[in-house]
mmCIF file of C-alpha atoms in Angstrom:
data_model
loop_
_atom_site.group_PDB
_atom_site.id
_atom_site.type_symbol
_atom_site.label_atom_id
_atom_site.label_comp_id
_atom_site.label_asym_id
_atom_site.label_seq_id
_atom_site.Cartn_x
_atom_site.Cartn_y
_atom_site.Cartn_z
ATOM 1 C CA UNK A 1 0.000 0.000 0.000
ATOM 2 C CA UNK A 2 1.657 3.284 -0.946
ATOM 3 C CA UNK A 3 1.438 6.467 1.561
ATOM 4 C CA UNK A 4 -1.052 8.634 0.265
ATOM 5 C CA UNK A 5 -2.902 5.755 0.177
ATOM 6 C CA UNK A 6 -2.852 4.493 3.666
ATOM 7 C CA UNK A 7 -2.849 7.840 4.866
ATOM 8 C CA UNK A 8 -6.466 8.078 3.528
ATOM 9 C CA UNK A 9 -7.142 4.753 4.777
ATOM 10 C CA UNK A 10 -6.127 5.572 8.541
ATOM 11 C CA UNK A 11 -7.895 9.382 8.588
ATOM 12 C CA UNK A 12 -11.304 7.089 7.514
ATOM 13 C CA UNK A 13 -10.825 4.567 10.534
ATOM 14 C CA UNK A 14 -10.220 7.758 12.888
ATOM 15 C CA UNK A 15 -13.868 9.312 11.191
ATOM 16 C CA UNK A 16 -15.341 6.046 11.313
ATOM 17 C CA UNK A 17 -14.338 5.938 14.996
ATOM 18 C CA UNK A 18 -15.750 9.087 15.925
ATOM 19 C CA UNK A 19 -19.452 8.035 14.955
ATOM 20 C CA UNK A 20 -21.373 5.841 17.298
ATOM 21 C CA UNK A 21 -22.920 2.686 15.338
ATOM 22 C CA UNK A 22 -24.255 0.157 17.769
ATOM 23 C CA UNK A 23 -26.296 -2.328 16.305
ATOM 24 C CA UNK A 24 -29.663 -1.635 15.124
ATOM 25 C CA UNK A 25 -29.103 2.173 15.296
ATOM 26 C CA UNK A 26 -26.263 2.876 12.094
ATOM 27 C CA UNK A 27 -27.813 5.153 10.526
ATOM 28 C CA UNK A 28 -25.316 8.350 10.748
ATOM 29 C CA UNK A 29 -22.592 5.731 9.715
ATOM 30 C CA UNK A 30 -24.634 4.509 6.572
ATOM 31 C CA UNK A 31 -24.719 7.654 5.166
ATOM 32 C CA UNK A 32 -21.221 8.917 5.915
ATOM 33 C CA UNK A 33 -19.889 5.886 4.525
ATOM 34 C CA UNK A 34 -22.826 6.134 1.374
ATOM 35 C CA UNK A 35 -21.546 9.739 1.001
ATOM 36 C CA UNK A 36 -17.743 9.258 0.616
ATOM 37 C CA UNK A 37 -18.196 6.346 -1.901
ATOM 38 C CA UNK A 38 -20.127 8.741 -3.757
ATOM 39 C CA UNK A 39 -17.676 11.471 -3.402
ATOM 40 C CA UNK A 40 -15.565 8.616 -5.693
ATOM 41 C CA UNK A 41 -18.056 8.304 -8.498
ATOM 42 C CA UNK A 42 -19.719 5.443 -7.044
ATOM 43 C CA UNK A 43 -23.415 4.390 -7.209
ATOM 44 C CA UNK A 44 -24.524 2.910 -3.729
ATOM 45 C CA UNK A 45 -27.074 0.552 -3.288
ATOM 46 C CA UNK A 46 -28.722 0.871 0.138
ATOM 47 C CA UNK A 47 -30.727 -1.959 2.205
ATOM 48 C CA UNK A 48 -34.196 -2.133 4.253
ATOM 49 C CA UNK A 49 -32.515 -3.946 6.402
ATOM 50 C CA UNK A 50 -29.810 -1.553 6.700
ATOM 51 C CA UNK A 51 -26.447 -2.054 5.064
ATOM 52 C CA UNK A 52 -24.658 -0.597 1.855
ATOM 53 C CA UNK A 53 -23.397 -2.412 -1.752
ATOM 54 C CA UNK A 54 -20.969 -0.646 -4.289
ATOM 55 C CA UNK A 55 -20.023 -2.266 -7.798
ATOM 56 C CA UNK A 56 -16.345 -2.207 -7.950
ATOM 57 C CA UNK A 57 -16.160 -3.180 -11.638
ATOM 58 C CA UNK A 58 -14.394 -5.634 -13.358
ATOM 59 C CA UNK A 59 -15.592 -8.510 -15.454
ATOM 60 C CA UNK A 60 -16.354 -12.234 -15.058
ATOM 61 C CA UNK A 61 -17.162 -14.136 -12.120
ATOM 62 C CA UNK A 62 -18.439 -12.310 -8.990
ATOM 63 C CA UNK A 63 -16.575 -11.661 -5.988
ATOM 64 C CA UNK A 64 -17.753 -9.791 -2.728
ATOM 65 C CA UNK A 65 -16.121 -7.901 -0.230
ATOM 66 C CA UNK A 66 -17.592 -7.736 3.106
ATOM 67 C CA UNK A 67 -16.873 -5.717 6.250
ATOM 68 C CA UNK A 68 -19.608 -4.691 9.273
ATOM 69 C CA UNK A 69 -19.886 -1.235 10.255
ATOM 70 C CA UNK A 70 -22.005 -2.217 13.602
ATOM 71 C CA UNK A 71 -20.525 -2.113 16.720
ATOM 72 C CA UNK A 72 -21.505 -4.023 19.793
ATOM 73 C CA UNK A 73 -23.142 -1.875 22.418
ATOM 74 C CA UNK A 74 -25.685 -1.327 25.569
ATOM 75 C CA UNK A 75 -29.483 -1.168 25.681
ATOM 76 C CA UNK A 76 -31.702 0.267 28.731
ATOM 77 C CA UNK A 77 -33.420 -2.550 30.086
ATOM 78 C CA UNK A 78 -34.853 -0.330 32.890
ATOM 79 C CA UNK A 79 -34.724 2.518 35.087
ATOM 80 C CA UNK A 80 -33.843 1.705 38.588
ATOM 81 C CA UNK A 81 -35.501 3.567 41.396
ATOM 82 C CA UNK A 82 -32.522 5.104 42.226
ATOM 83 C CA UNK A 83 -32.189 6.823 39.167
ATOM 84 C CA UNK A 84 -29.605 4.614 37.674
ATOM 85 C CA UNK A 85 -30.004 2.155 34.602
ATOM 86 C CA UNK A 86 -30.206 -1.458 34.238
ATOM 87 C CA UNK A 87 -28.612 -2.306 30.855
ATOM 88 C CA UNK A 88 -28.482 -5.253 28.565
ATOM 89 C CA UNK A 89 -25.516 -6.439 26.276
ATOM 90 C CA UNK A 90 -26.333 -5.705 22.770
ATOM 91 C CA UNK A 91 -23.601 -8.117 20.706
ATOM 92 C CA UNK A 92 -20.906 -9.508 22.803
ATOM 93 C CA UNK A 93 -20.209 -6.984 25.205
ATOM 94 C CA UNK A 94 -18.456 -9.149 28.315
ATOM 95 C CA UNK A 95 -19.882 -7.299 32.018
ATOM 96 C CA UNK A 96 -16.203 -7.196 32.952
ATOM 97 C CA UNK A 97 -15.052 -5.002 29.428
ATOM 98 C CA UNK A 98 -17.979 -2.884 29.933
ATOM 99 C CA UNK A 99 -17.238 -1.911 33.557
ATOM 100 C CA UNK A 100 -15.857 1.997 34.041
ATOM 101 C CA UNK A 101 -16.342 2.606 30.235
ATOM 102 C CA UNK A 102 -17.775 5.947 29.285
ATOM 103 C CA UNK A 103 -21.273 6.006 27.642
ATOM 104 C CA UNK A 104 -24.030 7.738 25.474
ATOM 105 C CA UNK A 105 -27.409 6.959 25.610
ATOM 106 C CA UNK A 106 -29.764 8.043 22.300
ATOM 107 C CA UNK A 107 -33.024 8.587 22.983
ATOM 108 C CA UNK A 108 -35.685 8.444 20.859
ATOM 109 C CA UNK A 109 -36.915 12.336 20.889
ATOM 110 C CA UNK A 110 -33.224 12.854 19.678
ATOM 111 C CA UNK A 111 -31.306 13.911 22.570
ATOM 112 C CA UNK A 112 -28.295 12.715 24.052
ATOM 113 C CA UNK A 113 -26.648 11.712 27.210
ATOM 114 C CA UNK A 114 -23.392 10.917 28.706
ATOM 115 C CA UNK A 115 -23.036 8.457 31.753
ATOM 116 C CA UNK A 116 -20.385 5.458 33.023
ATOM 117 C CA UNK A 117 -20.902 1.826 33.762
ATOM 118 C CA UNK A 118 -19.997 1.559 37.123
ATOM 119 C CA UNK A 119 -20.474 -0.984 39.958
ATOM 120 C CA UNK A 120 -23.622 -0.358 42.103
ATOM 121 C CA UNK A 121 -20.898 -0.454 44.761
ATOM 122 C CA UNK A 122 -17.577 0.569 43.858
ATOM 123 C CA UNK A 123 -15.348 2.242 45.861
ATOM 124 C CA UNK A 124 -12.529 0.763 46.512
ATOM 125 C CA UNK A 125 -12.376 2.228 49.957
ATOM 126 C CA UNK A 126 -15.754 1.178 51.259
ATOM 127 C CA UNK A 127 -15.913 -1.856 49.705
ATOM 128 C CA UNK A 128 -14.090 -4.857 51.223
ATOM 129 C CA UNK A 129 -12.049 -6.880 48.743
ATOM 130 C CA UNK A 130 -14.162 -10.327 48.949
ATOM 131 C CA UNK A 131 -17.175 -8.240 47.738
ATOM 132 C CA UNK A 132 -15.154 -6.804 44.765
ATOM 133 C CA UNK A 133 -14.681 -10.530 43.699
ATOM 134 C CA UNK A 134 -17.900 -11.630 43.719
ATOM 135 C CA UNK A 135 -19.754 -8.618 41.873
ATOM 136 C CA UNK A 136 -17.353 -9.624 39.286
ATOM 137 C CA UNK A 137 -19.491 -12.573 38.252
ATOM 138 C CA UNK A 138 -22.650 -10.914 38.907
ATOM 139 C CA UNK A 139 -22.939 -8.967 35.475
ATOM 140 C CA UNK A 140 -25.233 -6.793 34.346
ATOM 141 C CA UNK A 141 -28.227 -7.932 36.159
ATOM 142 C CA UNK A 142 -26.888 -7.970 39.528
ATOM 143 C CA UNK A 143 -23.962 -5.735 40.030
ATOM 144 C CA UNK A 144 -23.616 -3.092 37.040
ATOM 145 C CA UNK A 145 -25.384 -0.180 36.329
ATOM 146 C CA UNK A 146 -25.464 3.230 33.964
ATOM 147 C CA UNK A 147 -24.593 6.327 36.203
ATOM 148 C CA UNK A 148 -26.072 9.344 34.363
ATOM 149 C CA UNK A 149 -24.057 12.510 33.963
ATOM 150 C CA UNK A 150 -27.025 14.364 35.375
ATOM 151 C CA UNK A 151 -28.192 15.483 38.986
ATOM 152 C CA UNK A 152 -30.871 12.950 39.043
ATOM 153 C CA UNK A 153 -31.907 10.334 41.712
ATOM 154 C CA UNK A 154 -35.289 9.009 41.290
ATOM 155 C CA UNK A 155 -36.987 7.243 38.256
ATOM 156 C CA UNK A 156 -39.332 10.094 37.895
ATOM 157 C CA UNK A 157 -36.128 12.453 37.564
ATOM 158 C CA UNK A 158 -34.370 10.085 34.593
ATOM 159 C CA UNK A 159 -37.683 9.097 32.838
ATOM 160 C CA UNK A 160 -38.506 13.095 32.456
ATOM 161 C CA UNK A 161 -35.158 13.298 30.386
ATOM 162 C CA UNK A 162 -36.864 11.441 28.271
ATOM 163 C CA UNK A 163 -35.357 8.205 28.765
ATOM 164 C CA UNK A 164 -36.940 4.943 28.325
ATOM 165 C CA UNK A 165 -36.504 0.801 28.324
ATOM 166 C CA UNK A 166 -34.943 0.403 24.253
ATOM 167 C CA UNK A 167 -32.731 3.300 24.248
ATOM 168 C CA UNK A 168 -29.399 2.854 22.454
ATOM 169 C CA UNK A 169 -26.338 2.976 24.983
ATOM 170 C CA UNK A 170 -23.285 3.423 22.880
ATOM 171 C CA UNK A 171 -19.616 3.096 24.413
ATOM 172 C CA UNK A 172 -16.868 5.191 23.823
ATOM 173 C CA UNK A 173 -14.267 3.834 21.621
ATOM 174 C CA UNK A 174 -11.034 5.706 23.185
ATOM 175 C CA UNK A 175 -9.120 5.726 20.039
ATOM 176 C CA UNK A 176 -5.699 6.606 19.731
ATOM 177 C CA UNK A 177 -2.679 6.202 17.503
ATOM 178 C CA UNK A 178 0.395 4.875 19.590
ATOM 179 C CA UNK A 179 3.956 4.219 18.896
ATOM 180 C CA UNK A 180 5.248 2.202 16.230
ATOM 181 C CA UNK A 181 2.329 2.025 14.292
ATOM 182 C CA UNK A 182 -0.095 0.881 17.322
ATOM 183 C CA UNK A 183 -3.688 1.434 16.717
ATOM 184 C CA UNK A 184 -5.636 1.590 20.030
ATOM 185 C CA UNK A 185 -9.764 1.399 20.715
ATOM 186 C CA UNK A 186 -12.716 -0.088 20.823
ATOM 187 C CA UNK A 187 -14.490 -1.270 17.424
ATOM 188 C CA UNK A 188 -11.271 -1.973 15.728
ATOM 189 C CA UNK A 189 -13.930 -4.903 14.660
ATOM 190 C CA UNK A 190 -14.606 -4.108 12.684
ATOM 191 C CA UNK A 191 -14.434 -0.279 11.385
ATOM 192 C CA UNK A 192 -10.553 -1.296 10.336
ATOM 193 C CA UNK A 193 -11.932 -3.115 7.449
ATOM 194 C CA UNK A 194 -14.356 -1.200 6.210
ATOM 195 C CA UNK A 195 -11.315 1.486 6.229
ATOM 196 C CA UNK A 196 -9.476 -1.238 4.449
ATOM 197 C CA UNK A 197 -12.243 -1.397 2.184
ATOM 198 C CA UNK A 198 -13.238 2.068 1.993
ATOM 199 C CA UNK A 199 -8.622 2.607 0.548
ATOM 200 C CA UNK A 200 -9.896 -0.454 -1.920
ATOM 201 C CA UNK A 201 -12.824 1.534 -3.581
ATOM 202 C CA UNK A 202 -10.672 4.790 -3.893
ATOM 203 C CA UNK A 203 -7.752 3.184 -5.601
ATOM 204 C CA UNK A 204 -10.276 1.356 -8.025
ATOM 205 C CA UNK A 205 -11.746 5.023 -8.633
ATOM 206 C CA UNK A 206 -8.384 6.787 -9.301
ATOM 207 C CA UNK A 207 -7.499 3.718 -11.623
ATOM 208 C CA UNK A 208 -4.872 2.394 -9.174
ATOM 209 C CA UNK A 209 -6.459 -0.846 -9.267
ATOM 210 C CA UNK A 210 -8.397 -2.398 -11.681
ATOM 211 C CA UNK A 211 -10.159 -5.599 -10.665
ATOM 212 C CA UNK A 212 -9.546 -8.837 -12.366
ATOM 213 C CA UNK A 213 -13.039 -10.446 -11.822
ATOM 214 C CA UNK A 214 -16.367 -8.203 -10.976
ATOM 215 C CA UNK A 215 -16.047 -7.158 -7.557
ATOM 216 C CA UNK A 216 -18.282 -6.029 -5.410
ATOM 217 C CA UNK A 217 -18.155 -4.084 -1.583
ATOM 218 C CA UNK A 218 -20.699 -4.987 1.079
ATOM 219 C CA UNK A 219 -20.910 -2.937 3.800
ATOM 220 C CA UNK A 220 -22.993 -4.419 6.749
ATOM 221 C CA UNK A 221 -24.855 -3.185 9.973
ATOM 222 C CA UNK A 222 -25.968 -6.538 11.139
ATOM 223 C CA UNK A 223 -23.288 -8.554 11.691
ATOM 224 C CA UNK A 224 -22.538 -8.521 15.859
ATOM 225 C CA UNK A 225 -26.558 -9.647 16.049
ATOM 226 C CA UNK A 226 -25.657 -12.578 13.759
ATOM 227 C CA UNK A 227 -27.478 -11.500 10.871
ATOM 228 C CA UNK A 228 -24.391 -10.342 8.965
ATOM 229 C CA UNK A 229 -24.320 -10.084 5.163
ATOM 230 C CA UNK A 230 -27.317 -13.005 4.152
ATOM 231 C CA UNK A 231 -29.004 -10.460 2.359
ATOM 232 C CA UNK A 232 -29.055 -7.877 -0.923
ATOM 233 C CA UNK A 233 -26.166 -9.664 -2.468
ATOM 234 C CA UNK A 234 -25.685 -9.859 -6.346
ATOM 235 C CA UNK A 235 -27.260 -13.315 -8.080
ATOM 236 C CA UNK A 236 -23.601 -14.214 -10.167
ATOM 237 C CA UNK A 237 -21.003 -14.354 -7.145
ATOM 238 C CA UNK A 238 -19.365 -17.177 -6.548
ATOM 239 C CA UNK A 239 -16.973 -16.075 -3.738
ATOM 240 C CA UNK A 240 -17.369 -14.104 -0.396
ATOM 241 C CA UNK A 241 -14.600 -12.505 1.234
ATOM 242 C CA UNK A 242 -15.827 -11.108 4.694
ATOM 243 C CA UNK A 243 -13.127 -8.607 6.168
ATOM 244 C CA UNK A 244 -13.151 -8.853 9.487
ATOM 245 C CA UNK A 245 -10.807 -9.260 12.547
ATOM 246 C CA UNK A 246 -8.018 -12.061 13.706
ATOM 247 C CA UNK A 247 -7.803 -12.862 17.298
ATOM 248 C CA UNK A 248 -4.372 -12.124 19.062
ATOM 249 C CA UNK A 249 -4.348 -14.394 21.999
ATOM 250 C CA UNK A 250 -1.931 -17.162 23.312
ATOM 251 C CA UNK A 251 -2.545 -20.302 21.812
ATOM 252 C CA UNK A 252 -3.540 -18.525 18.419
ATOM 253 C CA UNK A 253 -0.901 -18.000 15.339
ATOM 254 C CA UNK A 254 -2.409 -14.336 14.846
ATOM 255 C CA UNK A 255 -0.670 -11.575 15.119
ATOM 256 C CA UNK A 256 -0.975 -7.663 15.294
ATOM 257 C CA UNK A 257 1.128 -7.007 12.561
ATOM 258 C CA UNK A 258 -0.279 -9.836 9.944
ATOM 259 C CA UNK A 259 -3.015 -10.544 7.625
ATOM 260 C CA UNK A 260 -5.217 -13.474 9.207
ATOM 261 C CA UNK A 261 -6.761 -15.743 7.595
ATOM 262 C CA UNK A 262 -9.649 -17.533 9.078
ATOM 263 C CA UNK A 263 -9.954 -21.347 8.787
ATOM 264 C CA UNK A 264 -12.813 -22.086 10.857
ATOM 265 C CA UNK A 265 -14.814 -20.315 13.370
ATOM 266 C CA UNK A 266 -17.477 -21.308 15.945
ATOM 267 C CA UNK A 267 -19.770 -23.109 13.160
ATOM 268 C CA UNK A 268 -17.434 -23.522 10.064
ATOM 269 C CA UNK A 269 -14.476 -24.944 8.234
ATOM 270 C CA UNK A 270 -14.144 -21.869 5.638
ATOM 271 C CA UNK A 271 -13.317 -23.282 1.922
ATOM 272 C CA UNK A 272 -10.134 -24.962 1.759
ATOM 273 C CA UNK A 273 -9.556 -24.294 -1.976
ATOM 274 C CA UNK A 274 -10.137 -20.292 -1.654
ATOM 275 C CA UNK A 275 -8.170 -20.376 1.194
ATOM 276 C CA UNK A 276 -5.423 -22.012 -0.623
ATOM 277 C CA UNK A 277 -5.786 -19.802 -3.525
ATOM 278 C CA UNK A 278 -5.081 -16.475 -0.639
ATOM 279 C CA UNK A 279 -1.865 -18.123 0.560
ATOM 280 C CA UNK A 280 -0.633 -18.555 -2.719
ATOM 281 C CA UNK A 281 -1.284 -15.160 -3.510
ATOM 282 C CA UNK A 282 0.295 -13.863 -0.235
ATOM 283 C CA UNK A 283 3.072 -16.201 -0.737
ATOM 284 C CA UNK A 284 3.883 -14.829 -4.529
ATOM 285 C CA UNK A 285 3.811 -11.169 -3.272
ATOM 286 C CA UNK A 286 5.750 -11.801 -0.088
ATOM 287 C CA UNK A 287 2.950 -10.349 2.209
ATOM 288 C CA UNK A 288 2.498 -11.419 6.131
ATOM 289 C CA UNK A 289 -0.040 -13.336 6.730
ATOM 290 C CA UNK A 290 -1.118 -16.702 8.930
ATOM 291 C CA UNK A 291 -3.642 -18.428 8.479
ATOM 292 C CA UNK A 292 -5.793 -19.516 12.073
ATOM 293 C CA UNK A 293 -8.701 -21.180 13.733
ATOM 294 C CA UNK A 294 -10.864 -18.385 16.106
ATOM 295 C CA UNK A 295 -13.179 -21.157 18.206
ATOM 296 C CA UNK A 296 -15.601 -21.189 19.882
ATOM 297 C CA UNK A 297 -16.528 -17.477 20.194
ATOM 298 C CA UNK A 298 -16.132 -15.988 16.677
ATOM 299 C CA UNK A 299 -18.907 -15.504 13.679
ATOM 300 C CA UNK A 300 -18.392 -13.615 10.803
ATOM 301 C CA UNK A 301 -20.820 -12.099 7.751
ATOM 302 C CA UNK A 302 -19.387 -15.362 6.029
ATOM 303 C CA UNK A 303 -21.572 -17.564 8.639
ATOM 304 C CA UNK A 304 -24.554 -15.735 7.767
ATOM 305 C CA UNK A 305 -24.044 -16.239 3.951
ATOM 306 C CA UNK A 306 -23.449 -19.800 4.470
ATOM 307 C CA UNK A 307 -26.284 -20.096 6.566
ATOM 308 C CA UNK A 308 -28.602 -18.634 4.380
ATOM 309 C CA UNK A 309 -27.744 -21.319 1.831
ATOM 310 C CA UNK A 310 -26.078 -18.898 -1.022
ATOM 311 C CA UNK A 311 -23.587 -21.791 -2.998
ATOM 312 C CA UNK A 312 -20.583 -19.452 -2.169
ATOM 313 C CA UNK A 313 -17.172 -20.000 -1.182
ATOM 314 C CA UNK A 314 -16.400 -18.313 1.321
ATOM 315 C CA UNK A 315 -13.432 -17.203 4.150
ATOM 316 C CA UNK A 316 -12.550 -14.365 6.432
ATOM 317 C CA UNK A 317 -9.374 -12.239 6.112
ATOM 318 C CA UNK A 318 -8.223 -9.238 8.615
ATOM 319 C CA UNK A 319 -5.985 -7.796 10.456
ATOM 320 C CA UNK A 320 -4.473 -9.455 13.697
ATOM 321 C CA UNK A 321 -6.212 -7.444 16.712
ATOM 322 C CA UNK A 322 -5.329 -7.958 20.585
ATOM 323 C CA UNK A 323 -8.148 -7.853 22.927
ATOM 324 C CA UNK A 324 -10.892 -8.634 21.082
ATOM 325 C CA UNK A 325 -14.551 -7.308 22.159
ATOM 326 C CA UNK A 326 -12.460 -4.734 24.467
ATOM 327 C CA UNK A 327 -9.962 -2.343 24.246
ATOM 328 C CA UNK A 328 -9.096 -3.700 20.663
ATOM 329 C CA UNK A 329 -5.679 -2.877 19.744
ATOM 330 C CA UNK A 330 -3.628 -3.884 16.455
ATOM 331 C CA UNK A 331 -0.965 -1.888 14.234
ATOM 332 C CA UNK A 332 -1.181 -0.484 10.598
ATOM 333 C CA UNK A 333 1.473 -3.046 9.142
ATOM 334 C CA UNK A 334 -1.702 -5.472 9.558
ATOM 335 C CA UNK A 335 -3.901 -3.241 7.862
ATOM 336 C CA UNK A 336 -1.452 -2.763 5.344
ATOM 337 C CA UNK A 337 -1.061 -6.608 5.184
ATOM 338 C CA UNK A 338 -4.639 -6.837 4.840
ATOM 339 C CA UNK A 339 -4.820 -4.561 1.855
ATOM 340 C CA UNK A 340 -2.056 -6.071 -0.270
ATOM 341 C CA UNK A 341 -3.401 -9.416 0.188
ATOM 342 C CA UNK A 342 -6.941 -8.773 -0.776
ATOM 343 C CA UNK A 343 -5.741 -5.973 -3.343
ATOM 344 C CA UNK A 344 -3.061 -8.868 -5.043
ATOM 345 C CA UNK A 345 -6.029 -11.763 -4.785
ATOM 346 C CA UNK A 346 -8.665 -9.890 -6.966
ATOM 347 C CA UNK A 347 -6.033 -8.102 -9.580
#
């Protein structure tokens, strides 16, 4: 990936950052994403259901590229007569990642609200150490709660904000660019992608990149709910490359500076020919990659596809990401990584 390129792609994933998209409520991040493809020349198809698809070009057989623009989130379950909030999970959202994290809650007349997840009892100075490890386990119904930014104390007080059971709770992502090349925040899953993918379509514009086969960009809003991608495809594909994220842990051949390559996930071994065909490529053009296994916790739009029954082959490439479903963290090398690999597979 050259410079100016990469530049553009990392100045998206800071904008794409900066607007809250949990799932089910993506509509400010549909159209700024709808808006710069059509800044490129782009027609964008848009989706009921929610979600965004953008012809590439090319010739021949079909290929799409997938990434989610849905983030996993909060709900308000209920108001609590104390004037705090009961929330629910809304995607995979662990009670122990949530904890301290800085919040906004969208209402449905439009307005706004900051607040924290906090313990219902946490201070550390009050609070004797054997109670500290069992409110760990007790998760959201038991132990955590939504501490509004506003002098309120009653259910009467938070309901007249206009709060209500449904609301969206979105978390801060904290996003930051570290040293060498370290990419900090929440929602690196999977906004880095649809950067990724976002540097694709504007090389394909400026002529930098002229697809091979007819390609095609899928941008979901569905996919942390499990509903990914099944839906508003084209009829004549006959692969489906999701973009999403590898999983850094110990144990796992992933890393933050590589492409990863999913083999399987929680409900599928992903085609072993087109994954062949992607370490060939990455191979010929000397790019970093591994290929891995993320069970028993990981889905992707891929599953969804497959699901539905489309006669696809399909896999999941990304970047290596630390943290996963938290403080996400990775570095650019594997965004670069990322590129080149998808970039050299559909030239």
């Amino acid at each position: 990936m050259n410079q100016e390129l990469q530049q553009y792609m990392l100045t998206q994933l800071e904008k794409l950052m900066n607007i809250d998209s949990t799932t089910s409520c993506c509509y400010e991040i549909e159209k700024y994403i709808k808006g710069e493809f059509e800044s490129m020349g782009y027609a964008v198809r848009t989706f009921n259901r929610g979600g965004l698809l953008i012809d590439l070009g090319g010739t021949g057989e079909g290929i799409v590229l997938s990434a989610h623009a849905d983030d996993i989130g909060l709900m308000v379950r209920r108001i609590l007569p104390d004037g705090t909030l009961m929330v629910l999970p809304v995607g995979g959202v662990r009670p122990e990642y949530a904890d301290l994290a800085n919040v906004r809650v969208y209402t449905r007349a439009g307005k706004v609200y900051t607040g924290t997840i906090r313990r219902k009892s946490s201070c550390v100075h009050t609070n004797p150490m054997e109670n500290f490890k069992k409110e760990t386990a007790g998760g959201y119904d038991s132990n955590l709660v939504l501490v509004l930014d506003k002098a309120v104390s009653t259910e009467a007080e938070v309901t007249a904000l206009g709060i209500r059971c449904g609301d969206i709770v979105a978390i801060e992502p904290n996003f930051m660019f570290a040293d060498d090349g370290y990419i900090k925040s929440r929602f690196l899953d999977d906004k880095a992608c649809v950067a990724v993918l976002m540097a694709m379509a504007k090389a394909a514009a400026e002529k930098k990149l002229t697809p091979a086969r007819h390609t095609w960009v899928h941008i979901a809003v569905t996919e942390e709910t499990g509903m990914g991608a099944a839906y508003g495809l084209p009829e004549d594909i006959t692969e489906f490359i999701a973009l999403d994220i590898g999983c850094v842990a110990p144990g796992q051949y992933s890393s933050e500076h590589k492409a990863c390559i999913c083999a399987r996930d929680a409900r599928w071994a992903y085609d072993y020919s087109l994954i062949s065909k992607l370490c060939e490529t990455g191979d010929k053009n000397g790019i970093d990659y591994a290929v891995d296994i993320y069970y028993p916790h990981y889905g992707s739009d891929v599953s969804g596809v497959l699901a539905s029954g489309r006669d696809v082959r399909g896999v999941v490439v990304g970047p290596g990401v630390l943290t996963t479903h938290g403080y996400e963290r990775t570095n650019v090398k594997a965004l670069d990584n990322t590129y080149d690999l998808i970039e050299a597979y559909i030239r």
